[in-house]
């Protein structure tokens, strides 16, 4: 890894929140507020592969949409290299510098356009290439992501899921971005293509000194790819830690549960969680999972104390780890 | 046996007028016993989804057709037996959802964006069962809760108000709600996080034990196949490449394609080094690979010889273990 410029801050997020108000429930038609992202702060440095993990609905994609300017924030600030993040400022040229690869390869590609048009569109828009070079350039990009060049003339619906995801990666790479937000880039891909994409992402990262925000729910990928891991639960950050430290033994109770869950991927090892509200088919009530007053993780936490019911912990530094818990584990298992 | 597939061949037309086609499923035969889970693993584009869709006769019309073979389905009591291939179009709706049901890879296919999710599940129930709407609502909520979705609070949500993983789980609830004899699950956990994913796997296990549901579990994740299935079927370019007990296939793959697949997963073993480049199978699967008269894996195989330039039959390695390769010692 390169040392020069390693310490320069690329992205700085300060007390960022996104609240949705939406549907009423079946029996109660009052509007609910969903804190999809709630008071989140972190920094990403140049050349980092900063991974964000957490279970479904914890706010990962909402966070990435905020960074991409695809949704408005409710409060808080985002800085890109010291400037307030503003996609409308031509001078900053952020549409080119920050790109995203979406989780869902189905809805993210325009079904009416041929592949080469899709792949080259951002590059043409941002004047990376000329329109007449679109075909040639797209073929080059497809090759980069391990796809047969002849796919340039096809439409998205003619491709399988994995092939479509490779197209969307090719499209994002087409403008040579500085920061790539990867929202579960391989979760819809099969092993072999996934291996190819992971290798590709690592190669591109090394060669071009790119910075990645790598969103995933798979800790096996965090260990494989990332320098830092940021654990989210219920819209909040639970822990930010260097990856090697994390795998030696994370400090937050929820992080431990996540780490144990990858061990459950052995043969026939389903349902081995240390959650207090153990994953048991018969007593699941998703509605009570998130505590609304004190610590968000209270209802499932195995280390909870009375103090955690009504008081909210804050993200605190603990050496080079930041942890959001009154009673964290001490380092190493 | 609740599902017996015999010599199933499905054509996919690349040019319908000129009658140009390839077999997207090529003489596929296997059977699933009551309560058995069989994983279908293979790369994207190998035809897994087509196989799954064909079992429901949901393979896209006009561009594809079942050209031969049979798909026998029976309920777990063995009272009802049908050959899906022989059913008339208007008989299919009475079978889909009730005898055989499917979790689709693409949640947008089966969720209507303008109908509240609770309503959608209730409609699915009422299409097959006579009951009060109120009772159907209760069942819908129950199944949403089994999927770790707050059924009451989310009953009136529209699909776009849910995260990707939540949408996937709504769809799973919908496929499970009629307790079918055979469930085809096409990458049901691909969009889910570990915790929810294990939840879904556990629910499928529960359905298998309690309702004797037979499951065809399509996945590209070998560790999930290992976790959930009794047997594994390795699929490539429309053909079964290897078939046997899951443990044997994962721990001791025989076919070069199965070997390549197992080597491309990032491990968590002690000597594993992060960022070490993973094994990548050279080249990519193209539609040309479906047609050839040689081994379908020939272009990408590390073990190929000139003997591989013929059609390769599925060979028996040992009892219950088959592989389609001439170079297995
Ligand atoms: N447009 C919207 N309107 C209302 N609520 C929304 C909207 N988008 C997201 N939400 C809610 O915000 C929360 C976080 O959603 P988000 O998509 O960020 O989750 P995620 O962590 O990316 O999950 P997954 O792993 O399933 O992709 C969820 O409760 C979701 O239902
Ligand atoms: N709707 C379609 N029209 C034409 N070809 C298709 C369609 N869907 C898939 N294909 C082609 O059929 C083959 C098998 O695809 P699919 O069954 O989706 O594979 P898998 O599920 O294993 O990823 C691929 O070559 C793919 O490009
Ligand atoms: S603050 Fe309390 S409830 Fe929250 S994670 Fe820590 S110990 Fe558990
Ligand atoms: S038959 Fe030949 S080409 Fe095919 S998998 Fe075996 S060794 Fe490889
Ligand atoms: Mg998401
Ligand atoms: Mg598929």
XYZ file of C-alpha atoms and ligand atoms in Angstrom:
738
model
C 0.000 0.000 0.000
C 1.161 3.521 -0.681
C 2.226 5.654 2.208
C 2.104 9.053 0.580
C -1.116 10.856 1.155
C -2.446 7.957 3.161
C -3.433 10.295 5.939
C -5.325 12.773 3.871
C -8.983 12.835 4.587
C -11.269 12.060 1.668
C -14.645 11.889 3.287
C -15.709 13.251 6.620
C -19.179 12.664 7.939
C -20.434 14.577 10.906
C -23.588 13.789 12.899
C -25.430 12.743 9.769
C -29.071 11.694 9.994
C -31.751 10.624 7.554
C -35.235 10.139 8.909
C -38.070 8.782 6.808
C -41.651 9.311 7.768
C -43.940 6.919 6.104
C -46.607 4.303 6.315
C -48.914 3.993 9.266
C -49.329 0.566 10.761
C -52.380 -1.627 10.303
C -53.892 -0.658 13.602
C -52.399 2.710 14.157
C -52.560 5.199 11.359
C -50.268 7.737 12.952
C -47.138 8.437 10.939
C -44.068 6.557 12.061
C -40.599 7.979 11.878
C -37.879 5.631 10.734
C -34.390 6.670 11.681
C -32.664 5.000 8.752
C -29.389 6.796 9.538
C -29.121 8.341 12.967
C -26.378 10.706 14.124
C -23.545 9.000 12.297
C -19.962 10.304 12.238
C -16.844 8.840 10.655
C -13.873 9.681 8.469
C -12.500 7.893 5.436
C -8.873 8.441 4.425
C -7.281 8.291 1.016
C -6.513 4.773 -0.136
C -8.665 3.158 2.533
C -11.008 0.312 1.935
C -13.551 1.301 4.522
C -16.175 -1.379 4.994
C -19.610 -0.906 6.456
C -21.380 -4.001 7.768
C -24.682 -4.651 9.406
C -27.844 -6.570 8.916
C -30.622 -5.763 6.528
C -32.407 -2.469 7.081
C -29.683 -1.053 9.327
C -29.212 1.919 7.016
C -26.225 0.990 4.858
C -27.831 1.820 1.528
C -29.401 4.976 2.895
C -25.947 6.083 3.992
C -24.547 5.412 0.541
C -27.395 7.345 -1.078
C -26.594 10.290 1.189
C -22.954 10.207 0.139
C -23.984 10.086 -3.514
C -26.420 12.950 -3.062
C -29.283 10.704 -4.174
C -31.378 11.585 -1.149
C -31.572 14.620 1.127
C -30.156 14.488 4.610
C -32.334 15.363 7.592
C -29.394 16.860 9.506
C -25.617 16.732 9.790
C -22.784 17.376 7.351
C -20.738 15.596 4.731
C -17.356 16.920 3.580
C -15.449 15.721 0.526
C -11.762 16.655 0.789
C -12.605 19.521 3.078
C -15.428 20.961 0.964
C -19.073 20.645 1.819
C -20.414 17.900 -0.424
C -22.360 19.601 -3.190
C -23.010 17.881 -6.483
C -24.323 21.054 -8.084
C -21.014 22.876 -7.819
C -19.379 22.405 -11.243
C -15.986 23.304 -9.833
C -15.868 20.254 -7.564
C -16.857 17.873 -10.359
C -18.112 15.361 -7.801
C -20.245 13.332 -10.219
C -17.019 12.134 -11.756
C -15.019 11.744 -8.575
C -17.583 9.759 -6.619
C -19.269 6.779 -8.185
C -21.476 4.011 -6.894
C -22.094 0.394 -7.715
C -25.551 -0.583 -6.571
C -26.709 -3.628 -4.697
C -29.525 -4.418 -7.077
C -28.331 -5.195 -10.603
C -31.897 -5.372 -11.885
C -33.300 -1.937 -11.356
C -30.061 -0.028 -11.807
C -29.703 -0.568 -15.568
C -31.916 1.163 -18.110
C -33.832 -1.704 -19.771
C -34.316 0.164 -23.047
C -30.661 0.859 -23.762
C -28.046 -1.370 -25.302
C -25.153 -2.291 -23.038
C -22.566 -0.091 -24.742
C -24.790 2.953 -24.304
C -25.256 2.158 -20.627
C -21.578 1.596 -19.966
C -20.363 4.673 -21.799
C -23.050 7.113 -20.663
C -21.301 8.535 -17.569
C -18.001 8.747 -19.463
C -19.629 10.726 -22.279
C -21.563 12.918 -19.885
C -18.398 13.743 -17.961
C -16.373 14.158 -21.146
C -13.972 11.356 -20.313
C -14.467 10.078 -23.863
C -16.039 11.279 -27.103
C -19.367 9.905 -28.249
C -17.915 8.227 -31.317
C -15.574 6.175 -29.138
C -18.420 4.813 -27.015
C -18.469 1.364 -28.581
C -14.723 0.802 -28.468
C -14.495 2.138 -24.935
C -17.351 -0.042 -23.719
C -15.726 -3.146 -25.144
C -12.588 -2.246 -23.242
C -14.555 -1.783 -20.032
C -16.386 -5.094 -20.471
C -13.083 -6.862 -20.885
C -11.917 -5.245 -17.660
C -14.797 -6.801 -15.756
C -14.432 -10.197 -17.395
C -17.329 -10.072 -19.814
C -17.421 -11.179 -23.416
C -17.067 -8.048 -25.612
C -19.993 -9.105 -27.769
C -22.361 -8.285 -24.951
C -22.130 -4.600 -25.907
C -24.996 -5.061 -28.364
C -27.337 -6.765 -25.937
C -30.033 -5.346 -23.705
C -29.940 -5.771 -19.912
C -32.857 -8.218 -19.873
C -30.895 -10.587 -22.077
C -28.254 -11.007 -19.389
C -28.316 -12.949 -16.170
C -28.002 -11.245 -12.786
C -24.236 -11.625 -12.488
C -23.649 -10.376 -15.977
C -25.769 -7.312 -15.258
C -23.817 -6.518 -12.107
C -20.579 -6.614 -14.042
C -22.090 -4.112 -16.439
C -22.870 -1.728 -13.620
C -19.330 -2.009 -12.276
C -17.967 -1.331 -15.745
C -20.200 1.723 -15.958
C -18.960 3.146 -12.655
C -15.333 2.560 -13.535
C -15.753 4.293 -16.873
C -15.092 7.788 -15.481
C -12.001 6.879 -13.434
C -13.504 7.869 -10.083
C -11.512 8.658 -6.897
C -14.034 7.344 -4.423
C -16.098 4.310 -5.214
C -19.055 3.432 -3.038
C -19.650 -0.281 -3.446
C -23.063 -1.209 -2.089
C -22.894 -5.000 -1.819
C -21.156 -5.230 -5.182
C -20.784 -8.990 -5.164
C -23.722 -10.114 -3.082
C -25.708 -10.926 -6.207
C -22.808 -12.667 -7.934
C -21.761 -16.276 -8.014
C -18.446 -17.388 -6.518
C -16.332 -17.389 -9.600
C -17.482 -14.015 -10.890
C -17.297 -12.681 -7.386
C -13.676 -13.840 -7.136
C -12.986 -12.056 -10.379
C -14.651 -8.842 -9.253
C -12.930 -8.896 -5.861
C -9.555 -9.424 -7.539
C -10.400 -6.672 -9.997
C -11.424 -4.264 -7.261
C -8.218 -5.004 -5.361
C -6.100 -4.513 -8.501
C -7.804 -1.239 -9.378
C -7.431 -0.076 -5.816
C -3.710 -0.807 -5.771
C -2.940 0.612 -9.198
C -4.978 3.782 -9.019
C -4.832 4.568 -5.329
C -8.598 4.530 -5.185
C -10.624 4.873 -2.016
C -13.471 2.458 -1.434
C -16.483 2.453 0.802
C -17.339 -1.201 0.746
C -20.810 -2.011 2.002
C -21.486 -5.641 2.718
C -23.226 -7.961 5.096
C -20.581 -10.621 4.672
C -17.727 -10.501 7.161
C -15.758 -12.952 5.047
C -15.492 -10.179 2.489
C -14.593 -7.564 5.089
C -11.666 -9.684 6.176
C -10.626 -10.238 2.602
C -10.844 -6.664 1.399
C -10.918 -3.980 4.042
C -8.567 -1.944 6.250
C -11.303 -0.705 8.529
C -14.698 -1.984 9.487
C -17.642 0.059 10.649
C -20.508 -1.886 12.228
C -24.012 -0.431 12.009
C -27.167 -1.386 13.824
C -30.527 0.367 13.744
C -29.149 3.370 11.847
C -26.272 3.915 14.289
C -22.602 3.075 14.339
C -21.735 0.440 16.937
C -18.017 0.120 16.323
C -15.245 1.322 14.017
C -12.128 -0.792 14.104
C -9.042 -1.776 12.136
C -9.890 -5.078 10.469
C -7.162 -7.224 12.037
C -8.112 -6.019 15.524
C -11.748 -6.722 14.782
C -11.095 -10.314 13.836
C -8.965 -10.800 16.957
C -12.017 -9.891 18.998
C -14.332 -6.946 18.507
C -15.367 -4.802 21.456
C -19.082 -4.268 20.881
C -21.530 -7.048 21.873
C -23.273 -6.831 18.495
C -19.974 -7.106 16.630
C -19.332 -10.352 18.505
C -22.657 -11.709 17.317
C -21.774 -10.852 13.732
C -18.382 -12.488 14.048
C -19.941 -15.636 15.470
C -22.380 -15.728 12.594
C -19.660 -16.411 10.036
C -18.570 -19.410 12.054
C -22.126 -20.656 11.639
C -21.406 -21.114 7.947
C -19.833 -24.459 8.714
C -21.823 -27.525 7.793
C -25.228 -27.731 9.439
C -24.487 -25.141 12.030
C -27.543 -22.996 11.697
C -28.786 -20.895 14.581
C -25.721 -20.429 16.708
C -26.067 -16.872 17.854
C -25.136 -15.252 21.097
C -28.000 -12.795 20.830
C -30.024 -12.689 23.998
C -33.135 -12.621 21.833
C -31.759 -15.744 20.222
C -32.612 -16.351 16.608
C -35.416 -18.738 17.226
C -38.090 -19.046 14.608
C -40.786 -19.286 17.230
C -40.135 -16.119 19.157
C -39.263 -13.587 16.574
C -40.888 -10.283 16.788
C -38.999 -7.877 14.624
C -41.042 -5.018 16.003
C -39.344 -5.135 19.381
C -35.821 -5.580 18.121
C -34.895 -1.949 18.186
C -35.035 -0.145 21.496
C -36.424 3.339 21.095
C -35.037 5.133 24.153
C -31.583 4.065 25.360
C -29.147 1.852 23.501
C -30.677 0.693 20.171
C -29.252 -2.784 20.654
C -30.664 -3.190 24.175
C -33.423 -5.685 23.321
C -31.017 -8.217 21.863
C -27.906 -7.498 23.904
C -26.316 -10.195 26.044
C -24.353 -7.674 28.169
C -27.098 -5.168 28.855
C -27.539 -3.523 32.254
C -30.302 -1.342 33.676
C -28.290 1.721 32.714
C -28.690 0.890 29.015
C -32.501 1.070 28.985
C -32.861 4.816 29.135
C -29.382 6.152 28.497
C -27.835 6.273 25.100
C -24.147 5.409 24.767
C -21.926 7.434 22.415
C -19.223 6.405 19.994
C -16.039 6.679 22.133
C -12.387 6.179 21.312
C -10.783 3.149 22.849
C -7.224 3.102 21.458
C -7.557 2.908 17.699
C -11.046 1.456 18.049
C -14.225 3.487 18.474
C -17.045 1.755 20.268
C -20.601 2.741 21.104
C -21.357 0.814 24.295
C -21.345 1.325 28.078
C -19.977 -2.147 28.698
C -17.715 -3.144 25.817
C -15.546 -6.240 25.817
C -11.858 -5.621 26.398
C -9.615 -6.264 23.443
C -8.716 -9.792 22.340
C -11.025 -12.726 22.858
C -40.596 -38.848 -4.252
C -42.293 -35.521 -4.627
C -40.372 -34.345 -7.670
C -39.052 -36.513 -10.478
C -37.442 -34.784 -13.415
C -36.704 -37.040 -16.317
C -34.689 -36.093 -19.346
C -35.876 -32.512 -19.296
C -34.721 -30.455 -22.224
C -35.599 -26.803 -22.605
C -34.893 -24.872 -25.774
C -34.029 -21.214 -25.793
C -34.474 -19.642 -29.206
C -31.868 -17.119 -30.251
C -33.747 -16.568 -33.496
C -37.272 -17.885 -33.511
C -37.999 -17.389 -37.210
C -34.900 -19.250 -38.297
C -35.524 -21.843 -35.585
C -32.114 -21.213 -34.087
C -31.870 -22.378 -30.520
C -29.695 -23.927 -27.854
C -30.699 -26.212 -25.012
C -30.656 -24.074 -21.899
C -31.415 -27.280 -19.981
C -30.044 -30.383 -21.648
C -31.389 -33.838 -20.731
C -31.616 -33.036 -17.044
C -32.686 -35.914 -14.803
C -32.828 -36.055 -11.030
C -35.353 -36.548 -8.295
C -36.098 -34.987 -4.946
C -37.610 -36.980 -2.109
C -40.147 -35.671 0.350
C -38.443 -33.273 2.702
C -35.160 -33.354 0.827
C -33.169 -30.251 -0.046
C -31.121 -30.299 -3.211
C -28.825 -27.417 -4.015
C -28.194 -26.364 -7.587
C -24.888 -24.517 -7.786
C -23.143 -22.988 -10.740
C -22.122 -19.720 -12.277
C -24.499 -17.058 -13.380
C -25.746 -17.689 -16.865
C -25.429 -21.448 -16.529
C -29.186 -21.890 -16.713
C -30.128 -22.406 -13.079
C -32.941 -19.867 -13.133
C -34.232 -21.274 -16.397
C -34.314 -24.728 -14.866
C -36.232 -23.390 -11.879
C -38.655 -21.400 -14.009
C -39.252 -24.370 -16.305
C -40.341 -26.491 -13.345
C -43.154 -23.975 -12.863
C -43.639 -23.654 -16.635
C -42.760 -20.017 -16.147
C -39.917 -20.100 -18.638
C -40.431 -17.102 -20.945
C -42.933 -17.981 -23.700
C -42.143 -17.503 -27.407
C -38.398 -17.518 -26.810
C -38.269 -20.818 -24.951
C -40.076 -24.142 -24.812
C -39.838 -27.476 -23.078
C -38.967 -29.779 -25.965
C -38.888 -33.107 -24.158
C -38.968 -34.810 -20.782
C -41.287 -34.845 -17.839
C -41.657 -33.073 -14.490
C -43.641 -35.235 -12.106
C -44.839 -33.599 -8.932
C -46.817 -35.247 -6.171
C -48.067 -33.905 -2.872
C -46.402 -35.294 0.237
C -49.226 -37.767 0.846
C -48.866 -39.045 -2.707
C -52.571 -38.483 -3.424
C -52.084 -36.161 -6.312
C -49.648 -36.638 -9.168
C -49.173 -34.342 -12.123
C -46.774 -34.019 -14.987
C -46.248 -30.296 -15.221
C -45.092 -30.631 -18.822
C -48.431 -32.122 -19.892
C -50.711 -29.634 -18.151
C -52.778 -27.220 -20.211
C -52.136 -23.525 -19.703
C -55.408 -23.058 -17.785
C -54.617 -25.956 -15.418
C -51.330 -24.429 -14.307
C -52.722 -21.761 -12.013
C -54.341 -24.432 -9.844
C -50.935 -26.053 -9.348
C -48.638 -23.067 -8.998
C -48.407 -21.804 -5.457
C -50.187 -24.856 -4.093
C -48.187 -27.912 -5.301
C -45.099 -26.067 -6.436
C -44.068 -22.560 -5.610
C -41.083 -20.395 -6.324
C -38.996 -17.728 -4.702
C -37.704 -15.630 -7.570
C -34.224 -14.258 -7.865
C -35.610 -10.900 -8.876
C -38.052 -9.613 -6.246
C -39.424 -7.083 -8.695
C -40.913 -9.874 -10.783
C -43.276 -11.077 -8.131
C -44.045 -7.968 -6.124
C -46.502 -5.496 -7.541
C -45.092 -2.015 -6.896
C -48.481 -0.347 -6.478
C -50.108 -2.793 -4.057
C -49.396 -2.847 -0.337
C -47.352 -5.885 0.606
C -49.903 -7.234 3.096
C -52.642 -7.071 0.474
C -50.463 -8.943 -1.996
C -49.940 -11.849 0.360
C -53.615 -11.924 1.273
C -54.523 -12.076 -2.418
C -52.154 -14.989 -2.924
C -53.830 -16.888 -0.093
C -57.370 -16.138 -1.208
C -56.602 -17.228 -4.774
C -56.253 -20.815 -3.540
C -58.086 -21.043 -0.242
C -61.604 -20.233 0.825
C -61.411 -18.285 4.041
C -62.362 -14.998 5.632
C -60.210 -12.047 4.653
C -59.506 -11.366 8.319
C -58.035 -14.873 8.737
C -55.943 -14.460 5.595
C -54.608 -11.183 7.077
C -53.593 -13.019 10.234
C -51.775 -15.679 8.224
C -50.047 -12.994 6.146
C -48.882 -11.195 9.282
C -47.717 -14.461 10.811
C -45.608 -15.289 7.758
C -44.144 -11.788 7.614
C -43.138 -12.166 11.240
C -41.532 -15.512 10.494
C -39.414 -13.505 8.078
C -38.479 -11.049 10.819
C -40.655 -8.305 9.386
C -43.011 -6.525 11.728
C -46.143 -7.760 9.955
C -48.567 -5.381 11.605
C -46.489 -2.255 11.174
C -45.430 -3.065 7.615
C -48.708 -4.509 6.352
C -49.552 -1.275 4.558
C -46.089 -0.566 3.167
C -45.468 -0.476 -0.551
C -42.526 -2.487 -1.894
C -40.392 0.617 -2.573
C -40.585 1.644 1.079
C -38.658 -1.450 2.126
C -34.946 -2.136 1.925
C -33.784 -4.647 -0.689
C -33.445 -7.393 1.877
C -36.893 -6.743 3.288
C -38.467 -6.991 -0.161
C -36.796 -10.318 -0.646
C -38.239 -11.586 2.622
C -41.743 -10.408 1.740
C -41.489 -12.468 -1.410
C -40.311 -15.485 0.527
C -43.260 -15.125 2.875
C -45.527 -15.067 -0.170
C -44.038 -18.253 -1.629
C -44.242 -20.107 1.677
C -47.680 -19.031 2.745
C -49.514 -21.823 0.888
C -47.154 -24.526 2.165
C -46.416 -26.113 -1.224
C -45.110 -29.679 -1.730
C -42.184 -28.452 -3.771
C -40.404 -25.170 -3.318
C -38.031 -23.809 -5.920
C -35.883 -21.198 -4.250
C -33.818 -19.191 -6.739
C -31.026 -17.469 -4.810
C -33.389 -16.697 -1.926
C -30.703 -15.378 0.414
C -28.468 -13.618 -2.044
C -29.637 -10.154 -1.097
C -29.790 -10.847 2.623
C -27.368 -10.256 5.480
C -25.969 -13.212 7.424
C -28.434 -13.058 10.245
C -31.516 -12.818 8.066
C -30.053 -15.255 5.613
C -29.590 -17.867 8.321
C -33.122 -17.050 9.385
C -34.443 -17.855 5.943
C -32.395 -21.033 5.799
C -33.776 -22.004 9.173
C -37.306 -21.349 8.003
C -36.774 -23.507 4.943
C -35.405 -26.253 7.202
C -38.446 -25.908 9.409
C -40.788 -26.224 6.411
C -38.895 -29.293 5.334
C -39.113 -31.006 8.700
C -42.630 -30.021 9.629
C -44.381 -29.967 6.265
C -42.105 -32.323 4.362
C -41.546 -29.704 1.683
C -39.046 -30.711 -0.972
C -36.731 -27.933 -1.944
C -34.680 -27.151 -4.994
C -32.307 -24.557 -3.636
C -30.553 -22.562 -6.344
C -27.485 -20.715 -5.134
C -24.024 -19.693 -6.206
C -22.733 -19.663 -2.637
C -21.091 -22.962 -1.852
C -21.043 -22.314 1.867
C -24.799 -21.864 1.820
C -25.253 -25.038 -0.231
C -23.118 -26.821 2.326
C -25.204 -25.402 5.114
C -28.666 -26.182 3.846
C -28.646 -29.061 1.386
C -28.501 -32.833 1.514
C -27.373 -33.238 -2.064
C -25.754 -30.887 -4.528
C -26.081 -30.671 -8.252
C -23.329 -28.728 -9.989
C -24.779 -27.149 -13.098
C -22.940 -25.659 -16.067
C -24.174 -24.531 -19.476
C -27.433 -26.411 -19.157
C -25.978 -29.701 -17.985
C -25.454 -31.497 -14.709
C -21.669 -31.616 -14.244
C -21.545 -33.357 -10.894
C -24.114 -34.755 -8.543
C -23.862 -36.304 -5.105
C -24.004 -35.767 -1.372
C -23.223 -32.159 -0.532
C -20.481 -33.027 1.956
C -18.667 -35.121 -0.650
C -18.936 -32.522 -3.367
C -17.676 -29.639 -1.249
C -14.926 -31.487 0.605
C -13.862 -33.662 -2.236
C -14.964 -32.278 -5.585
C -14.213 -34.572 -8.528
C -15.178 -32.564 -11.592
C -12.712 -29.859 -12.686
C -15.529 -27.328 -12.649
C -16.505 -28.168 -9.073
C -12.835 -28.007 -8.072
C -12.494 -24.568 -9.674
C -15.599 -23.302 -7.917
C -14.440 -24.346 -4.458
C -11.089 -22.628 -4.979
C -12.599 -19.261 -5.749
C -14.123 -18.557 -2.308
C -12.321 -16.308 0.194
C -11.698 -18.588 3.176
C -11.342 -17.888 6.841
C -8.831 -20.584 7.675
C -5.699 -19.814 9.743
C -3.225 -19.742 6.865
C -5.551 -17.651 4.715
C -4.102 -14.304 3.679
C -6.402 -11.338 3.110
C -6.171 -9.682 -0.287
C -4.455 -12.716 -1.733
C -5.946 -12.975 -5.204
C -8.568 -15.677 -5.483
C -8.592 -18.445 -8.058
C -10.424 -17.267 -11.133
C -11.752 -19.621 -13.758
C -10.322 -18.276 -17.039
C -12.660 -16.847 -19.640
C -16.357 -16.658 -19.183
C -19.436 -18.683 -19.844
C -20.893 -17.732 -23.189
C -23.999 -18.914 -24.953
C -21.798 -20.743 -27.444
C -20.808 -23.110 -24.653
C -24.375 -24.412 -24.534
C -24.271 -25.636 -28.105
C -20.990 -27.387 -28.539
C -20.599 -31.091 -29.184
C -17.629 -31.167 -26.838
C -17.451 -30.921 -23.062
C -19.319 -27.746 -22.123
C -16.486 -26.717 -19.796
C -13.749 -27.407 -22.360
C -12.755 -23.798 -23.091
C -12.062 -23.029 -19.445
C -10.853 -26.328 -18.079
C -7.382 -26.832 -16.571
C -7.467 -30.560 -17.276
C -8.680 -30.735 -20.844
C -7.313 -33.299 -23.312
C -8.354 -34.252 -26.831
C -10.674 -36.905 -25.375
C -12.848 -34.035 -24.191
C -13.819 -33.062 -27.727
C -16.841 -35.389 -27.728
C -20.189 -35.219 -25.969
C -19.413 -36.354 -22.432
C -21.954 -38.568 -20.667
C -22.747 -38.347 -16.958
C -20.594 -41.107 -15.457
C -21.204 -42.919 -12.220
C -18.293 -42.525 -9.790
C -19.783 -44.409 -6.883
C -23.198 -45.066 -5.478
C -25.189 -41.842 -5.749
C -22.239 -39.881 -7.144
C -22.014 -38.841 -10.780
C -19.741 -36.589 -12.825
C -19.587 -35.565 -16.444
C -15.857 -35.754 -17.146
C -13.542 -38.222 -18.856
C -10.436 -37.218 -16.946
C -11.290 -38.134 -13.389
C -8.879 -40.756 -12.198
N -37.882 5.654 0.473
C -38.090 5.190 1.713
N -39.230 5.492 2.387
C -39.441 5.032 3.648
N -38.563 4.255 4.330
C -37.413 3.903 3.717
C -37.105 4.332 2.380
N -35.886 3.816 2.025
C -35.450 3.094 3.094
N -36.355 3.142 4.117
C -36.201 2.494 5.438
O -34.942 2.879 6.015
C -34.331 1.765 6.702
C -32.912 1.524 6.162
O -32.977 1.102 4.811
P -31.679 0.820 3.917
O -32.135 0.564 2.515
O -30.679 1.886 4.128
O -31.146 -0.561 4.571
P -29.832 -1.439 4.238
O -28.961 -1.435 5.436
O -29.213 -1.016 2.956
O -30.482 -2.899 4.105
P -30.189 -4.095 3.058
O -29.058 -4.882 3.633
O -31.468 -4.887 3.077
O -29.911 -3.479 1.744
C -35.314 0.587 6.530
O -36.113 0.509 7.696
C -36.167 0.979 5.327
O -37.456 0.384 5.375
N -35.163 -13.435 -20.906
C -34.105 -13.945 -21.560
N -34.038 -13.857 -22.908
C -32.999 -14.391 -23.592
N -31.960 -15.037 -23.006
C -31.955 -15.135 -21.675
C -33.022 -14.603 -20.865
N -32.753 -14.843 -19.541
C -31.579 -15.514 -19.538
N -31.086 -15.693 -20.791
C -29.861 -16.416 -21.172
O -30.054 -17.792 -20.796
C -28.868 -18.336 -20.211
C -29.187 -18.905 -18.813
O -29.583 -17.861 -17.938
P -30.147 -18.072 -16.484
O -31.056 -19.248 -16.420
O -30.703 -16.763 -16.011
O -28.811 -18.428 -15.693
P -28.511 -18.486 -14.103
O -29.802 -18.457 -13.364
O -27.767 -19.776 -13.931
O -27.665 -17.314 -13.827
C -27.834 -17.194 -20.259
O -27.033 -17.380 -21.395
C -28.656 -15.920 -20.381
O -27.938 -14.913 -21.069
S -24.788 -0.088 25.815
Fe -25.643 -1.749 27.034
S -27.309 -2.582 25.781
Fe -26.051 -1.317 24.443
S -24.632 -2.728 23.517
Fe -23.606 -1.907 25.331
S -24.078 -3.333 26.966
Fe -25.494 -3.772 25.307
S -14.255 -33.660 -19.819
Fe -12.297 -32.694 -20.221
S -12.754 -30.519 -20.553
Fe -14.526 -31.464 -19.585
S -14.240 -31.136 -17.418
Fe -13.368 -33.131 -17.843
S -11.209 -32.709 -18.271
Fe -12.280 -30.756 -18.389
Mg -29.040 -1.992 1.074
Mg -30.320 -16.948 -11.956
